[in-house]
mmCIF file of N, CA and C in Angstrom:
data_model
loop_
_atom_site.group_PDB
_atom_site.id
_atom_site.type_symbol
_atom_site.label_atom_id
_atom_site.label_comp_id
_atom_site.label_asym_id
_atom_site.label_seq_id
_atom_site.Cartn_x
_atom_site.Cartn_y
_atom_site.Cartn_z
ATOM 1 N N MET R 1 33.763 41.987 -17.588
ATOM 2 C CA MET R 1 33.684 41.015 -17.143
ATOM 3 C C MET R 1 33.957 39.838 -17.965
ATOM 4 N N ASN R 2 35.094 39.133 -17.067
ATOM 5 C CA ASN R 2 36.349 37.951 -18.209
ATOM 6 C C ASN R 2 34.923 36.618 -17.892
ATOM 7 N N HIS R 3 35.569 35.342 -18.535
ATOM 8 C CA HIS R 3 35.337 34.592 -18.664
ATOM 9 C C HIS R 3 34.615 33.533 -17.571
ATOM 10 N N VAL R 4 35.701 34.018 -16.565
ATOM 11 C CA VAL R 4 35.274 33.190 -15.478
ATOM 12 C C VAL R 4 34.599 33.182 -14.054
ATOM 13 N N ASP R 5 34.125 35.253 -14.357
ATOM 14 C CA ASP R 5 33.404 35.626 -13.381
ATOM 15 C C ASP R 5 31.949 35.346 -14.103
ATOM 16 N N LEU R 6 32.340 35.381 -15.562
ATOM 17 C CA LEU R 6 30.883 35.331 -16.691
ATOM 18 C C LEU R 6 30.348 33.131 -15.743
ATOM 19 N N LEU R 7 30.925 32.289 -16.043
ATOM 20 C CA LEU R 7 31.145 30.922 -15.511
ATOM 21 C C LEU R 7 30.553 30.590 -13.922
ATOM 22 N N THR R 8 31.569 31.685 -12.837
ATOM 23 C CA THR R 8 30.814 31.441 -12.044
ATOM 24 C C THR R 8 29.768 32.188 -11.310
ATOM 25 N N ALA R 9 28.945 32.964 -12.592
ATOM 26 C CA ALA R 9 27.667 34.166 -12.070
ATOM 27 C C ALA R 9 26.617 32.457 -12.341
ATOM 28 N N ILE R 10 26.791 32.132 -13.866
ATOM 29 C CA ILE R 10 26.059 31.103 -14.238
ATOM 30 C C ILE R 10 25.757 29.873 -13.290
ATOM 31 N N LEU R 11 26.834 29.441 -12.620
ATOM 32 C CA LEU R 11 26.967 28.536 -11.945
ATOM 33 C C LEU R 11 26.113 28.741 -10.585
ATOM 34 N N LEU R 12 26.347 30.022 -10.152
ATOM 35 C CA LEU R 12 25.873 30.425 -9.214
ATOM 36 C C LEU R 12 24.316 30.202 -8.788
ATOM 37 N N ASN R 13 23.634 30.923 -10.501
ATOM 38 C CA ASN R 13 22.580 30.765 -10.617
ATOM 39 C C ASN R 13 21.794 29.873 -10.544
ATOM 40 N N ALA R 14 22.661 28.760 -10.942
ATOM 41 C CA ALA R 14 22.182 27.338 -11.630
ATOM 42 C C ALA R 14 21.879 26.919 -10.764
ATOM 43 N N PHE R 15 22.946 26.760 -9.598
ATOM 44 C CA PHE R 15 22.656 25.929 -8.352
ATOM 45 C C PHE R 15 21.401 24.794 -7.798
ATOM 46 N N PRO R 16 20.474 26.246 -7.548
ATOM 47 C CA PRO R 16 19.490 25.724 -6.971
ATOM 48 C C PRO R 16 18.798 25.070 -7.932
ATOM 49 N N PHE R 17 18.827 25.212 -8.881
ATOM 50 C CA PHE R 17 17.619 23.915 -9.913
ATOM 51 C C PHE R 17 18.489 22.878 -10.233
ATOM 52 N N LEU R 18 19.794 22.605 -10.093
ATOM 53 C CA LEU R 18 20.645 21.689 -10.126
ATOM 54 C C LEU R 18 20.544 20.343 -9.143
ATOM 55 N N CYS R 19 20.465 21.716 -8.465
ATOM 56 C CA CYS R 19 20.299 20.554 -7.344
ATOM 57 C C CYS R 19 18.945 19.903 -6.722
ATOM 58 N N VAL R 20 17.839 20.649 -7.313
ATOM 59 C CA VAL R 20 16.266 20.164 -7.879
ATOM 60 C C VAL R 20 16.215 19.408 -8.781
ATOM 61 N N ALA R 21 17.218 19.351 -9.708
ATOM 62 C CA ALA R 21 17.084 17.928 -10.837
ATOM 63 C C ALA R 21 17.666 16.973 -10.060
ATOM 64 N N ALA R 22 18.548 16.897 -9.400
ATOM 65 C CA ALA R 22 19.744 16.017 -8.904
ATOM 66 C C ALA R 22 18.569 15.004 -7.799
ATOM 67 N N VAL R 23 18.025 15.622 -6.882
ATOM 68 C CA VAL R 23 17.152 15.099 -6.255
ATOM 69 C C VAL R 23 15.992 14.194 -7.002
ATOM 70 N N TRP R 24 15.292 14.872 -7.603
ATOM 71 C CA TRP R 24 14.312 14.404 -8.243
ATOM 72 C C TRP R 24 14.670 13.394 -9.579
ATOM 73 N N CYS R 25 16.232 13.215 -10.057
ATOM 74 C CA CYS R 25 16.421 12.122 -10.386
ATOM 75 C C CYS R 25 16.988 10.764 -9.429
ATOM 76 N N LEU R 26 17.459 11.005 -8.312
ATOM 77 C CA LEU R 26 17.532 10.245 -7.204
ATOM 78 C C LEU R 26 15.903 9.302 -7.294
ATOM 79 N N LYS R 27 15.422 10.520 -6.734
ATOM 80 C CA LYS R 27 13.921 9.725 -6.092
ATOM 81 C C LYS R 27 13.276 9.042 -7.380
ATOM 82 N N PHE R 28 13.631 9.590 -9.273
ATOM 83 C CA PHE R 28 13.277 8.774 -10.183
ATOM 84 C C PHE R 28 13.603 7.270 -9.939
ATOM 85 N N PHE R 29 15.102 7.172 -10.042
ATOM 86 C CA PHE R 29 15.927 6.120 -10.138
ATOM 87 C C PHE R 29 16.036 5.430 -8.949
ATOM 88 N N GLU R 30 15.294 5.416 -7.473
ATOM 89 C CA GLU R 30 15.150 4.920 -6.484
ATOM 90 C C GLU R 30 13.658 3.691 -6.995
ATOM 91 N N HIS R 31 13.201 4.692 -7.670
ATOM 92 C CA HIS R 31 11.771 3.771 -7.541
ATOM 93 C C HIS R 31 12.221 2.279 -8.214
ATOM 94 N N GLN R 32 13.191 2.571 -9.446
ATOM 95 C CA GLN R 32 13.565 1.571 -10.423
ATOM 96 C C GLN R 32 14.644 0.594 -9.936
ATOM 97 N N LEU R 33 15.240 0.708 -8.513
ATOM 98 C CA LEU R 33 15.724 -0.085 -7.819
ATOM 99 C C LEU R 33 14.421 -1.565 -7.951
ATOM 100 N N PRO R 34 15.075 -3.051 -7.624
ATOM 101 C CA PRO R 34 14.667 -3.928 -7.657
ATOM 102 C C PRO R 34 13.426 -3.984 -6.427
ATOM 103 N N THR R 35 14.795 -3.779 -4.912
ATOM 104 C CA THR R 35 14.200 -3.986 -3.912
ATOM 105 C C THR R 35 12.812 -3.114 -3.321
ATOM 106 N N ARG R 36 13.174 -1.841 -4.013
ATOM 107 C CA ARG R 36 12.386 -1.157 -3.826
ATOM 108 C C ARG R 36 10.747 -1.324 -4.809
ATOM 109 N N GLN R 37 11.381 -2.068 -5.968
ATOM 110 C CA GLN R 37 9.665 -2.057 -6.547
ATOM 111 C C GLN R 37 9.356 -3.264 -5.936
ATOM 112 N N GLN R 38 9.649 -4.023 -5.120
ATOM 113 C CA GLN R 38 9.296 -5.443 -4.670
ATOM 114 C C GLN R 38 8.028 -4.770 -3.561
ATOM 115 N N GLU R 39 9.094 -3.988 -2.581
ATOM 116 C CA GLU R 39 8.436 -3.288 -1.489
ATOM 117 C C GLU R 39 6.985 -2.739 -2.440
ATOM 118 N N MET R 40 6.647 -1.507 -2.863
ATOM 119 C CA MET R 40 6.174 -0.876 -3.110
ATOM 120 C C MET R 40 5.160 -1.759 -4.052
ATOM 121 N N LEU R 41 5.773 -2.864 -4.631
ATOM 122 C CA LEU R 41 4.706 -4.040 -5.052
ATOM 123 C C LEU R 41 3.690 -4.784 -3.943
ATOM 124 N N GLU R 42 4.213 -4.895 -2.936
ATOM 125 C CA GLU R 42 4.280 -5.823 -1.782
ATOM 126 C C GLU R 42 2.601 -4.846 -1.195
ATOM 127 N N LYS R 43 2.772 -3.577 -1.152
ATOM 128 C CA LYS R 43 2.384 -2.233 -0.430
ATOM 129 C C LYS R 43 1.117 -2.226 -1.224
ATOM 130 N N CYS R 44 1.784 -2.092 -2.644
ATOM 131 C CA CYS R 44 0.513 -1.482 -3.325
ATOM 132 C C CYS R 44 -0.699 -2.757 -3.486
ATOM 133 N N VAL R 45 -0.426 -3.775 -4.092
ATOM 134 C CA VAL R 45 -1.203 -4.806 -3.936
ATOM 135 C C VAL R 45 -2.084 -5.376 -2.420
ATOM 136 N N GLN R 46 -1.296 -5.031 -1.103
ATOM 137 C CA GLN R 46 -1.913 -5.694 -0.537
ATOM 138 C C GLN R 46 -3.061 -4.315 -0.331
ATOM 139 N N MET R 47 -3.066 -3.103 -0.570
ATOM 140 C CA MET R 47 -4.097 -2.200 -0.324
ATOM 141 C C MET R 47 -4.816 -2.635 -1.014
ATOM 142 N N ALA R 48 -4.854 -3.016 -2.158
ATOM 143 C CA ALA R 48 -5.900 -3.662 -3.479
ATOM 144 C C ALA R 48 -6.559 -4.294 -3.110
ATOM 145 N N VAL R 49 -5.875 -5.786 -2.187
ATOM 146 C CA VAL R 49 -6.472 -6.433 -1.690
ATOM 147 C C VAL R 49 -7.496 -6.695 -0.892
ATOM 148 N N SER R 50 -7.135 -5.651 0.415
ATOM 149 C CA SER R 50 -7.723 -5.278 1.693
ATOM 150 C C SER R 50 -8.601 -4.302 0.706
ATOM 151 N N MET R 51 -8.332 -3.874 0.138
ATOM 152 C CA MET R 51 -9.880 -2.641 -0.559
ATOM 153 C C MET R 51 -11.108 -3.442 -1.101
ATOM 154 N N ALA R 52 -10.711 -4.071 -1.836
ATOM 155 C CA ALA R 52 -11.366 -5.445 -2.970
ATOM 156 C C ALA R 52 -11.890 -6.241 -1.843
ATOM 157 N N GLU R 53 -11.506 -6.595 -0.763
ATOM 158 C CA GLU R 53 -12.511 -7.844 0.123
ATOM 159 C C GLU R 53 -13.030 -6.622 0.699
ATOM 160 N N GLN R 54 -13.038 -5.470 1.674
ATOM 161 C CA GLN R 54 -13.738 -4.527 2.172
ATOM 162 C C GLN R 54 -15.398 -4.061 0.862
ATOM 163 N N VAL R 55 -14.843 -3.791 -0.028
ATOM 164 C CA VAL R 55 -16.031 -2.811 -0.557
ATOM 165 C C VAL R 55 -16.990 -3.693 -1.689
ATOM 166 N N TYR R 56 -15.913 -4.636 -2.086
ATOM 167 C CA TYR R 56 -16.988 -5.882 -3.061
ATOM 168 C C TYR R 56 -17.093 -6.968 -2.146
ATOM 169 N N ASP R 57 -17.456 -6.934 -1.091
ATOM 170 C CA ASP R 57 -17.919 -8.085 0.316
ATOM 171 C C ASP R 57 -18.669 -9.183 -0.581
ATOM 172 N N GLN R 58 -19.534 -8.757 -1.221
ATOM 173 C CA GLN R 58 -20.725 -9.582 -2.288
ATOM 174 C C GLN R 58 -20.231 -10.111 -3.254
ATOM 175 N N SER R 59 -19.182 -9.493 -3.335
ATOM 176 C CA SER R 59 -18.773 -10.011 -5.200
ATOM 177 C C SER R 59 -18.154 -11.652 -5.125
ATOM 178 N N GLY R 60 -17.876 -12.304 -6.271
ATOM 179 C CA GLY R 60 -17.469 -13.519 -6.188
ATOM 180 C C GLY R 60 -16.011 -12.812 -6.127
ATOM 181 N N PRO R 61 -15.024 -14.273 -6.342
ATOM 182 C CA PRO R 61 -14.022 -13.801 -6.216
ATOM 183 C C PRO R 61 -13.071 -13.768 -7.525
ATOM 184 N N LEU R 62 -14.154 -14.225 -8.703
ATOM 185 C CA LEU R 62 -13.230 -13.522 -10.086
ATOM 186 C C LEU R 62 -12.940 -11.606 -9.862
ATOM 187 N N GLU R 63 -14.609 -11.096 -9.687
ATOM 188 C CA GLU R 63 -14.977 -9.939 -9.738
ATOM 189 C C GLU R 63 -13.857 -9.339 -8.975
ATOM 190 N N LYS R 64 -13.449 -9.939 -7.543
ATOM 191 C CA LYS R 64 -12.550 -9.126 -6.508
ATOM 192 C C LYS R 64 -11.317 -9.491 -7.028
ATOM 193 N N LYS R 65 -10.725 -9.699 -8.018
ATOM 194 C CA LYS R 65 -9.721 -9.691 -8.199
ATOM 195 C C LYS R 65 -9.367 -9.355 -9.420
ATOM 196 N N GLN R 66 -10.545 -8.896 -10.120
ATOM 197 C CA GLN R 66 -10.448 -7.534 -10.973
ATOM 198 C C GLN R 66 -9.968 -6.812 -10.869
ATOM 199 N N PHE R 67 -11.216 -6.630 -9.654
ATOM 200 C CA PHE R 67 -11.145 -4.802 -8.709
ATOM 201 C C PHE R 67 -9.837 -4.677 -8.701
ATOM 202 N N ALA R 68 -9.381 -5.555 -7.571
ATOM 203 C CA ALA R 68 -8.284 -5.542 -6.481
ATOM 204 C C ALA R 68 -7.089 -5.423 -7.963
ATOM 205 N N LEU R 69 -7.139 -6.350 -9.092
ATOM 206 C CA LEU R 69 -6.087 -5.514 -10.071
ATOM 207 C C LEU R 69 -5.989 -4.141 -10.829
ATOM 208 N N ARG R 70 -6.999 -4.324 -10.899
ATOM 209 C CA ARG R 70 -7.473 -2.626 -11.435
ATOM 210 C C ARG R 70 -6.747 -1.841 -10.008
ATOM 211 N N ALA R 71 -7.145 -2.202 -8.796
ATOM 212 C CA ALA R 71 -7.202 -1.043 -7.702
ATOM 213 C C ALA R 71 -5.090 -0.726 -8.227
ATOM 214 N N ALA R 72 -4.585 -2.048 -7.827
ATOM 215 C CA ALA R 72 -3.169 -1.823 -7.928
ATOM 216 C C ALA R 72 -2.710 -1.616 -8.463
ATOM 217 N N ILE R 73 -2.933 -1.713 -9.922
ATOM 218 C CA ILE R 73 -2.423 -0.520 -11.395
ATOM 219 C C ILE R 73 -2.749 1.055 -10.766
ATOM 220 N N ASP R 74 -3.816 1.124 -11.140
ATOM 221 C CA ASP R 74 -4.103 2.405 -10.103
ATOM 222 C C ASP R 74 -3.412 3.342 -8.911
ATOM 223 N N LEU R 75 -3.269 1.988 -8.406
ATOM 224 C CA LEU R 75 -2.224 2.800 -7.698
ATOM 225 C C LEU R 75 -0.791 2.860 -8.354
ATOM 226 N N PHE R 76 0.142 2.254 -8.588
ATOM 227 C CA PHE R 76 1.073 2.404 -9.639
ATOM 228 C C PHE R 76 1.150 3.374 -10.104
ATOM 229 N N GLN R 77 0.191 3.464 -10.854
ATOM 230 C CA GLN R 77 0.034 4.592 -11.436
ATOM 231 C C GLN R 77 0.295 6.017 -11.162
ATOM 232 N N ALA R 78 -0.489 6.209 -10.094
ATOM 233 C CA ALA R 78 -0.933 6.855 -9.256
ATOM 234 C C ALA R 78 0.617 7.746 -8.460
ATOM 235 N N PHE R 79 1.264 6.607 -8.465
ATOM 236 C CA PHE R 79 2.319 6.973 -7.561
ATOM 237 C C PHE R 79 3.386 6.898 -9.046
ATOM 238 N N HIS R 80 3.618 7.089 -9.654
ATOM 239 C CA HIS R 80 4.047 7.386 -10.754
ATOM 240 C C HIS R 80 5.566 5.901 -11.390
ATOM 241 N N LEU R 81 5.034 5.118 -10.998
ATOM 242 C CA LEU R 81 5.919 3.749 -10.526
ATOM 243 C C LEU R 81 5.476 2.982 -12.620
ATOM 244 N N PRO R 82 6.685 2.143 -12.372
ATOM 245 C CA PRO R 82 6.601 1.135 -13.861
ATOM 246 C C PRO R 82 5.526 0.258 -12.592
ATOM 247 N N ILE R 83 4.384 -0.346 -13.624
ATOM 248 C CA ILE R 83 3.566 -1.187 -14.120
ATOM 249 C C ILE R 83 4.132 -2.926 -13.532
ATOM 250 N N PRO R 84 4.300 -3.677 -12.743
ATOM 251 C CA PRO R 84 4.749 -4.960 -13.282
ATOM 252 C C PRO R 84 4.386 -6.072 -14.451
ATOM 253 N N GLN R 85 4.712 -6.523 -14.522
ATOM 254 C CA GLN R 85 3.812 -7.605 -15.950
ATOM 255 C C GLN R 85 3.348 -8.255 -14.946
ATOM 256 N N PRO R 86 2.118 -8.697 -15.493
ATOM 257 C CA PRO R 86 1.382 -9.352 -15.758
ATOM 258 C C PRO R 86 0.961 -10.808 -14.627
ATOM 259 N N GLY R 87 2.043 -11.473 -14.898
ATOM 260 C CA GLY R 87 1.928 -12.680 -14.248
ATOM 261 C C GLY R 87 2.842 -11.818 -12.458
ATOM 262 N N VAL R 88 3.246 -11.077 -12.862
ATOM 263 C CA VAL R 88 3.778 -10.695 -11.370
ATOM 264 C C VAL R 88 3.373 -10.118 -10.747
ATOM 265 N N LEU R 89 1.911 -9.452 -11.028
ATOM 266 C CA LEU R 89 1.467 -9.110 -10.412
ATOM 267 C C LEU R 89 0.140 -9.654 -9.744
ATOM 268 N N ASN R 90 -0.049 -11.149 -10.846
ATOM 269 C CA ASN R 90 -1.227 -11.998 -10.827
ATOM 270 C C ASN R 90 -0.626 -12.728 -9.545
ATOM 271 N N THR R 91 0.615 -13.125 -9.091
ATOM 272 C CA THR R 91 1.551 -14.001 -8.373
ATOM 273 C C THR R 91 0.957 -13.404 -6.854
ATOM 274 N N ALA R 92 1.466 -11.637 -7.267
ATOM 275 C CA ALA R 92 1.279 -10.593 -5.978
ATOM 276 C C ALA R 92 -0.031 -10.562 -5.271
ATOM 277 N N LEU R 93 -0.877 -10.867 -5.701
ATOM 278 C CA LEU R 93 -2.662 -10.872 -5.569
ATOM 279 C C LEU R 93 -2.929 -12.099 -4.795
ATOM 280 N N GLU R 94 -1.882 -13.288 -5.927
ATOM 281 C CA GLU R 94 -2.432 -14.476 -4.711
ATOM 282 C C GLU R 94 -1.771 -14.550 -3.908
ATOM 283 N N ALA R 95 -1.020 -13.845 -3.314
ATOM 284 C CA ALA R 95 0.427 -14.364 -2.374
ATOM 285 C C ALA R 95 -0.550 -13.574 -1.168
ATOM 286 N N ALA R 96 -1.327 -12.100 -1.710
ATOM 287 C CA ALA R 96 -1.826 -11.438 -0.658
ATOM 288 C C ALA R 96 -3.548 -11.865 0.067
ATOM 289 N N VAL R 97 -3.862 -12.392 -0.953
ATOM 290 C CA VAL R 97 -5.067 -13.194 -0.988
ATOM 291 C C VAL R 97 -5.058 -14.231 0.224
ATOM 292 N N PHE R 98 -3.895 -15.046 -0.175
ATOM 293 C CA PHE R 98 -3.924 -16.461 0.475
ATOM 294 C C PHE R 98 -3.088 -15.491 2.185
ATOM 295 N N ALA R 99 -2.740 -14.748 1.962
ATOM 296 C CA ALA R 99 -2.272 -14.497 3.390
ATOM 297 C C ALA R 99 -3.506 -13.792 3.916
ATOM 298 N N LEU R 100 -4.130 -12.724 3.480
ATOM 299 C CA LEU R 100 -5.531 -12.756 3.973
ATOM 300 C C LEU R 100 -6.491 -14.028 4.745
ATOM 301 N N ASN R 101 -6.885 -14.818 3.605
ATOM 302 C CA ASN R 101 -7.395 -15.950 4.343
ATOM 303 C C ASN R 101 -6.581 -16.179 5.727
ATOM 304 N N GLN R 102 -5.424 -16.777 5.904
ATOM 305 C CA GLN R 102 -4.854 -17.337 6.528
ATOM 306 C C GLN R 102 -4.807 -16.521 8.058
ATOM 307 N N THR R 103 -5.316 -15.283 7.822
ATOM 308 C CA THR R 103 -5.061 -14.343 8.577
ATOM 309 C C THR R 103 -6.554 -14.910 9.153
ATOM 310 N N ARG R 104 -7.438 -14.827 8.213
ATOM 311 C CA ARG R 104 -9.081 -15.099 8.708
ATOM 312 C C ARG R 104 -9.331 -16.318 9.526
ATOM 313 N N ARG R 105 -8.306 -16.894 8.993
ATOM 314 C CA ARG R 105 -8.771 -18.747 9.293
ATOM 315 C C ARG R 105 -8.173 -19.161 11.362
ATOM 316 N N ASN R 106 -7.332 -17.906 11.394
ATOM 317 C CA ASN R 106 -6.148 -17.837 12.703
ATOM 318 C C ASN R 106 -7.129 -17.316 14.157
ATOM 319 N N GLY R 107 -8.058 -16.684 12.729
ATOM 320 C CA GLY R 107 -8.677 -15.747 14.258
ATOM 321 C C GLY R 107 -8.507 -14.399 13.937
ATOM 322 N N SER R 108 -9.335 -13.224 14.096
ATOM 323 C CA SER R 108 -8.928 -12.001 14.075
ATOM 324 C C SER R 108 -8.588 -11.684 15.508
ATOM 325 N N PRO R 109 -7.932 -10.261 16.349
ATOM 326 C CA PRO R 109 -7.684 -9.953 17.081
ATOM 327 C C PRO R 109 -9.141 -8.833 17.656
ATOM 328 N N TYR R 110 -9.379 -8.513 16.738
ATOM 329 C CA TYR R 110 -11.004 -7.902 17.478
ATOM 330 C C TYR R 110 -12.157 -8.740 17.907
ATOM 331 N N VAL R 111 -12.124 -9.992 17.010
ATOM 332 C CA VAL R 111 -13.065 -10.860 17.801
ATOM 333 C C VAL R 111 -12.504 -11.437 18.951
ATOM 334 N N ASP R 112 -11.223 -11.876 19.217
ATOM 335 C CA ASP R 112 -10.710 -12.287 20.706
ATOM 336 C C ASP R 112 -11.383 -11.659 21.708
ATOM 337 N N GLN R 113 -10.581 -10.089 21.456
ATOM 338 C CA GLN R 113 -11.196 -9.233 21.907
ATOM 339 C C GLN R 113 -12.616 -8.937 22.476
ATOM 340 N N ALA R 114 -12.817 -8.873 21.754
ATOM 341 C CA ALA R 114 -14.887 -9.486 21.890
ATOM 342 C C ALA R 114 -15.322 -10.279 22.850
ATOM 343 N N THR R 115 -15.244 -11.327 22.670
ATOM 344 C CA THR R 115 -14.907 -12.728 23.550
ATOM 345 C C THR R 115 -14.515 -12.142 24.576
ATOM 346 N N ARG R 116 -13.969 -11.786 25.391
ATOM 347 C CA ARG R 116 -13.186 -11.284 26.497
ATOM 348 C C ARG R 116 -14.529 -10.659 27.108
ATOM 349 N N VAL R 117 -14.485 -9.786 26.459
ATOM 350 C CA VAL R 117 -15.330 -8.396 27.531
ATOM 351 C C VAL R 117 -16.989 -9.396 27.379
ATOM 352 N N ASN R 118 -17.665 -10.677 26.179
ATOM 353 C CA ASN R 118 -18.308 -10.732 26.763
ATOM 354 C C ASN R 118 -19.047 -11.460 28.139
ATOM 355 N N PRO R 119 -17.978 -12.029 28.550
ATOM 356 C CA PRO R 119 -18.145 -12.739 30.107
ATOM 357 C C PRO R 119 -18.557 -11.616 31.304
ATOM 358 N N VAL R 120 -17.872 -10.228 31.038
ATOM 359 C CA VAL R 120 -17.955 -9.270 32.168
ATOM 360 C C VAL R 120 -19.445 -8.640 31.893
ATOM 361 N N VAL R 121 -20.056 -9.010 30.399
ATOM 362 C CA VAL R 121 -21.531 -8.249 30.340
ATOM 363 C C VAL R 121 -22.002 -9.441 30.629
ATOM 364 N N GLN R 122 -22.047 -10.288 30.282
ATOM 365 C CA GLN R 122 -23.078 -11.553 30.744
ATOM 366 C C GLN R 122 -22.682 -11.824 33.116
ATOM 367 N N ALA R 123 -21.871 -11.731 33.520
ATOM 368 C CA ALA R 123 -21.904 -11.089 34.641
ATOM 369 C C ALA R 123 -22.334 -9.372 35.130
ATOM 370 N N ALA R 124 -22.166 -8.635 34.440
ATOM 371 C CA ALA R 124 -23.164 -7.669 34.874
ATOM 372 C C ALA R 124 -25.068 -8.094 34.959
ATOM 373 N N SER R 125 -25.207 -8.196 33.553
ATOM 374 C CA SER R 125 -26.555 -8.415 33.329
ATOM 375 C C SER R 125 -27.082 -9.883 34.537
ATOM 376 N N ALA R 126 -26.032 -10.273 34.596
ATOM 377 C CA ALA R 126 -26.651 -11.757 35.804
ATOM 378 C C ALA R 126 -26.690 -10.378 36.698
ATOM 379 N N GLN R 127 -25.888 -9.536 37.496
ATOM 380 C CA GLN R 127 -25.737 -9.156 38.893
ATOM 381 C C GLN R 127 -27.367 -8.684 38.846
ATOM 382 N N LEU R 128 -27.274 -7.753 37.839
ATOM 383 C CA LEU R 128 -28.439 -6.811 37.804
ATOM 384 C C LEU R 128 -29.714 -7.740 37.482
ATOM 385 N N GLN R 129 -29.685 -9.217 36.979
ATOM 386 C CA GLN R 129 -31.063 -9.818 37.009
ATOM 387 C C GLN R 129 -31.644 -10.001 38.413
ATOM 388 N N ALA R 130 -30.226 -10.508 39.208
ATOM 389 C CA ALA R 130 -30.304 -11.273 40.383
ATOM 390 C C ALA R 130 -30.687 -10.096 41.294
ATOM 391 N N GLY R 131 -30.464 -8.788 41.017
ATOM 392 C CA GLY R 131 -31.009 -7.685 42.096
ATOM 393 C C GLY R 131 -32.354 -7.375 41.837
ATOM 394 N N LEU R 132 -32.951 -7.278 40.424
ATOM 395 C CA LEU R 132 -34.265 -7.237 40.038
ATOM 396 C C LEU R 132 -35.009 -8.304 40.867
ATOM 397 N N ARG R 133 -34.757 -9.672 41.064
ATOM 398 C CA ARG R 133 -35.377 -10.796 41.979
ATOM 399 C C ARG R 133 -35.526 -10.091 43.403
#
């Protein structure tokens, strides 16, 4: 077997492993891109704030912030992403809480939908009461 055949055999056998390594490297470096990091920061922080608001509803704002901060860091670690600097994470948390509070002030679609249902229920109960008289 000459050198060319040996090199060809090695490359053919190593090709699947090289493809897997290339895909892994692309995914790894994709998470290092600034736009991808910003997107993941927004998603992770939004999930963490929502969780803290729901699970720790009776806690104070500082406790909720600590829970949300810990949850956001845990999400970054779970996805093997670099954890943002504390100032960046704090800014993202505050922005997510502000957006959540703005949404609450403007009214929830669930509340609006429930108020639309109430007149129908009231009219039905009024008809039922009129039928009983």
